[in-house]
Amino acid sequence: CPTAADLRPPNGTRVCAQLYADNSPYYDQCCAGDVLVVPPGSDVPYMPRGWSARASSLVVGTRCELTVWSGRGKKGKTRKFNA
């Protein structure tokens, strides 16, 4: 997986988090497959089409916090992730 400081695409824009679809019991193979990029300031009450219950690993960038909910529309239990 990339480090929190590595979440900068080649064009230099900032990325707050990346969620990955593929899972593996081996750490070096966890952050693979489709990637969902979360830009700074995002407020998304629903997962994009095709991502519901699909994210298996994530990396949160420095100076960012990712809050997720167990239910749709920001309902249910929450969990916060940061670098």
mmCIF file of C-alpha atoms in Angstrom:
data_model
loop_
_atom_site.group_PDB
_atom_site.id
_atom_site.type_symbol
_atom_site.label_atom_id
_atom_site.label_comp_id
_atom_site.label_asym_id
_atom_site.label_seq_id
_atom_site.Cartn_x
_atom_site.Cartn_y
_atom_site.Cartn_z
ATOM 1 C CA CYS A 1 0.000 0.000 0.000
ATOM 2 C CA PRO A 2 1.166 3.548 -0.541
ATOM 3 C CA THR A 3 2.080 5.602 2.496
ATOM 4 C CA ALA A 4 -0.102 8.531 3.556
ATOM 5 C CA ALA A 5 2.482 10.946 2.150
ATOM 6 C CA ASP A 6 2.430 9.142 -1.223
ATOM 7 C CA LEU A 7 -1.192 10.093 -1.979
ATOM 8 C CA ARG A 8 -0.277 12.662 -4.609
ATOM 9 C CA PRO A 9 -0.943 11.852 -8.255
ATOM 10 C CA PRO A 10 1.687 12.844 -10.860
ATOM 11 C CA ASN A 11 -0.136 16.121 -11.616
ATOM 12 C CA GLY A 12 0.448 17.258 -7.988
ATOM 13 C CA THR A 13 -3.174 17.549 -6.834
ATOM 14 C CA ARG A 14 -3.902 16.437 -3.290
ATOM 15 C CA VAL A 15 -5.796 13.235 -2.488
ATOM 16 C CA CYS A 16 -7.252 12.667 0.987
ATOM 17 C CA ALA A 17 -7.918 8.934 0.713
ATOM 18 C CA GLN A 18 -7.891 5.980 -1.629
ATOM 19 C CA LEU A 19 -10.084 2.913 -1.187
ATOM 20 C CA TYR A 20 -9.115 -0.352 -2.898
ATOM 21 C CA ALA A 21 -11.346 -3.196 -4.096
ATOM 22 C CA ASP A 22 -9.028 -6.214 -3.956
ATOM 23 C CA ASN A 23 -8.189 -7.985 -0.731
ATOM 24 C CA SER A 24 -5.416 -10.399 0.129
ATOM 25 C CA PRO A 25 -4.044 -12.015 3.286
ATOM 26 C CA TYR A 26 -0.624 -10.766 2.114
ATOM 27 C CA TYR A 27 0.005 -7.104 2.968
ATOM 28 C CA ASP A 28 1.969 -6.378 -0.213
ATOM 29 C CA GLN A 29 -1.055 -7.444 -2.311
ATOM 30 C CA CYS A 30 -3.821 -5.616 -0.369
ATOM 31 C CA CYS A 31 -3.997 -2.257 -2.151
ATOM 32 C CA ALA A 32 -4.876 -3.548 -5.599
ATOM 33 C CA GLY A 33 -7.715 -3.647 -8.072
ATOM 34 C CA ASP A 34 -10.112 -0.779 -8.662
ATOM 35 C CA VAL A 35 -9.348 2.435 -6.768
ATOM 36 C CA LEU A 36 -11.839 4.982 -5.418
ATOM 37 C CA VAL A 37 -10.123 8.361 -4.966
ATOM 38 C CA VAL A 38 -11.465 10.727 -2.280
ATOM 39 C CA PRO A 39 -10.512 14.379 -2.925
ATOM 40 C CA PRO A 40 -10.186 16.928 -0.089
ATOM 41 C CA GLY A 41 -13.479 18.331 1.174
ATOM 42 C CA SER A 42 -15.605 15.471 -0.195
ATOM 43 C CA ASP A 43 -18.987 14.925 1.459
ATOM 44 C CA VAL A 44 -20.607 11.859 -0.064
ATOM 45 C CA PRO A 45 -23.629 10.360 1.757
ATOM 46 C CA TYR A 46 -23.748 7.312 -0.558
ATOM 47 C CA MET A 47 -21.019 5.138 -2.049
ATOM 48 C CA PRO A 48 -20.665 5.484 -5.825
ATOM 49 C CA ARG A 49 -22.341 2.827 -7.969
ATOM 50 C CA GLY A 50 -20.512 -0.479 -7.726
ATOM 51 C CA TRP A 51 -18.662 0.340 -4.484
ATOM 52 C CA SER A 52 -21.218 -0.651 -1.841
ATOM 53 C CA ALA A 53 -19.595 -3.228 0.490
ATOM 54 C CA ARG A 54 -16.660 -3.530 -1.933
ATOM 55 C CA ALA A 55 -13.778 -1.582 -0.338
ATOM 56 C CA SER A 56 -11.319 -3.954 1.295
ATOM 57 C CA SER A 57 -8.438 -1.663 2.207
ATOM 58 C CA LEU A 58 -7.782 2.063 2.399
ATOM 59 C CA VAL A 59 -5.081 4.659 2.845
ATOM 60 C CA VAL A 60 -5.785 8.120 4.296
ATOM 61 C CA GLY A 61 -3.473 10.997 3.459
ATOM 62 C CA THR A 62 -1.732 13.301 5.885
ATOM 63 C CA ARG A 63 -3.851 16.103 7.384
ATOM 64 C CA CYS A 64 -7.048 14.256 6.339
ATOM 65 C CA GLU A 65 -9.724 12.276 8.132
ATOM 66 C CA LEU A 66 -12.114 9.809 6.500
ATOM 67 C CA THR A 67 -15.423 9.157 8.274
ATOM 68 C CA VAL A 68 -17.528 6.183 7.172
ATOM 69 C CA TRP A 69 -21.001 5.067 8.242
ATOM 70 C CA SER A 70 -22.431 1.552 8.516
ATOM 71 C CA GLY A 71 -25.761 2.601 6.972
ATOM 72 C CA ARG A 72 -26.901 4.480 3.899
ATOM 73 C CA GLY A 73 -27.286 8.244 3.960
ATOM 74 C CA LYS A 74 -24.868 8.782 6.863
ATOM 75 C CA LYS A 75 -26.869 6.606 9.242
ATOM 76 C CA GLY A 76 -25.718 3.947 11.657
ATOM 77 C CA LYS A 77 -22.385 3.565 13.398
ATOM 78 C CA THR A 78 -19.437 5.705 12.343
ATOM 79 C CA ARG A 79 -15.735 5.044 12.174
ATOM 80 C CA LYS A 80 -12.990 7.589 11.552
ATOM 81 C CA PHE A 81 -9.676 6.914 9.841
ATOM 82 C CA ASN A 82 -6.624 9.137 9.516
ATOM 83 C CA ALA A 83 -2.991 8.813 8.516
#
